Amino acid sequence: MQNRFLYFLLPGLFAFLPAAPGVSPHSMPHPEFTLSHNQFAFRLLDAVLAEDTSNSNKLVSPLSLYLTLGMLCNGAAHETRDSIIQAMQASDLELASINGLCKETLQQLPLEADQAQFSIANALWYNRRRLTLVPDYQQLMETFYYAPVQPLDFGSKMAAAHVNDWLAQNTQGEITHILDATQPTDAMILLNALYFKSSWSTPFEPSDTYWEDFSRNHAGDVSAHSVPYMRKHQVVRTFSDTSFTMVELPCGQDRHFALYALLPQDQSRSIGSWMSTLDPSRLNAALDKMTPQYLDLSIPRWTCDYSIGDGLAVLGLLGMGSTFQ
C-alpha cells in the first residue's frame, strides 16, 4: 500500500492535495514523515471541528503547522518539547530525525510543474532588544527548515509591515496581512507561508456551468441556496463504499497534484461525526481501490476564506495544553 501525502484538508467538500500516484517515489516525502504528518493532519482537523462547531467551511494546512511546530520544538525542552512532539504524532521519532525528515520533505516536494505552482517558505524573527539567539538554533533553522532568522525591533511601527511584506511576497499577493502591530514585549515570530495555484488537468468548461439549489443538510442546515455548479463528462478515478464516494481530479499537465473530493453517503450526518470514522490507513486503502469510470460530474463552485478563531485551544486539543500554562 502506498501512503499519499496530505497537503490540505477541507471538510464540507472535504478535499486535499497529495502527490499523484504516478510520481516517482524519489520525489515523494519519506514514509516516516508521511505517516506522522498524515496522522497529525487528521488530528488537526478533528481539533478544528471540535473547536469551531459552526456550519462554515474550514480550510486548514496541516503541513504548515507541522513544519512550524518542528521549528518551535527545536527551541523547547523537557515537558514542553515532549508535548510538541506528541502533538506532531512523532513520539516514535528523535528530534534529529524530525529535522532531517522535514528537510528531506522540503527538498523533495514537487514545487513547480507545468500549469501548477506550489511554494512553501518558513521564516523567523526575534526581538533583538530582548533576545540573544543561540547560534546552534539559528543554524538548525536555516539548515533543516530553510528559515532565515532575522533580528527585528518589535517596538518599531514598521515591524508588522516587514512581516506582512514577507507574507505577501511568499503567497503571490494572496495573503497580505497577518499582523496589525508588534509589541516591545514580544519575543519571537515563527511564520510559514504556503501557496498553491493550478489549472485542472481536464478543465471544466465555463459554458457547462449551471445553477442549482445546494443544501448543507449534512450540517443541520436544511436551507437551500442557489449556487453555480461546475460540470463535465469524463472518465475519472472513483471509489465508493457504504461510507463515502470519492473522485480524483488531477491538477496541472504533469498531474503531480490532485484534488480528491469525498461525499458522505449519509448526508444527514455531521462532518465531525463522519470524520471520526476516517483515518489515514482507511483513506489510503480507498485510494488504492480507485478505478476509472465515466461520470457526469458536478461540483459546486466555491471560494473559502478561513482563519482559526482560537489557535491555542486547537493546539491544546492536540496535547499542547501545558505549553501555554
Coordinates of C-alpha atoms in Angstrom, one line a residue, residues 1-7 9 28-44 62-63 66 85-93 97-98 101-102 104-105 279-285:
M1 CA 0.0 0.0 0.0
Q2 CA 1.4 3.4 -1.0
N3 CA 1.0 6.3 1.5
R4 CA -0.2 9.5 -0.1
F5 CA 0.9 12.8 1.5
L6 CA -1.8 15.2 2.5
Y7 CA -1.3 18.9 1.9
L9 CA -7.9 19.2 4.3
M28 CA 7.7 11.6 -2.5
P29 CA 8.2 12.5 1.2
H30 CA 9.8 9.9 3.3
P31 CA 7.4 7.2 4.6
E32 CA 8.1 8.1 8.3
F33 CA 7.3 11.7 7.7
T34 CA 4.3 10.9 5.6
L35 CA 2.9 8.6 8.4
S36 CA 3.5 11.2 11.2
H37 CA 2.2 14.1 9.1
N38 CA -0.9 12.4 7.9
Q39 CA -1.9 11.3 11.4
F40 CA -1.3 14.8 12.5
A41 CA -3.5 16.1 9.7
F42 CA -6.5 14.1 10.8
R43 CA -5.9 15.0 14.5
L44 CA -5.7 18.7 13.5
P62 CA -1.5 20.6 8.2
L63 CA 1.8 20.8 6.5
Y66 CA 3.6 20.7 11.2
I85 CA 6.4 16.1 19.6
Q86 CA 3.3 14.3 20.9
A87 CA 1.1 16.8 19.1
M88 CA 3.0 16.2 15.9
Q89 CA 2.3 12.5 16.2
A90 CA 6.0 11.9 16.1
S91 CA 6.6 10.3 19.5
D92 CA 8.5 7.4 17.9
L93 CA 11.0 9.8 16.3
S97 CA 15.1 12.6 12.8
I98 CA 12.2 15.0 12.7
L101 CA 12.7 14.3 7.6
C102 CA 11.4 17.9 7.4
E104 CA 14.1 16.0 3.1
T105 CA 10.5 16.7 2.5
D279 CA -8.1 7.7 9.3
P280 CA -5.0 7.7 7.1
S281 CA -4.9 3.9 6.6
R282 CA -8.6 3.7 5.6
L283 CA -8.2 6.6 3.3
N284 CA -5.1 5.0 1.7
A285 CA -7.0 1.8 1.3

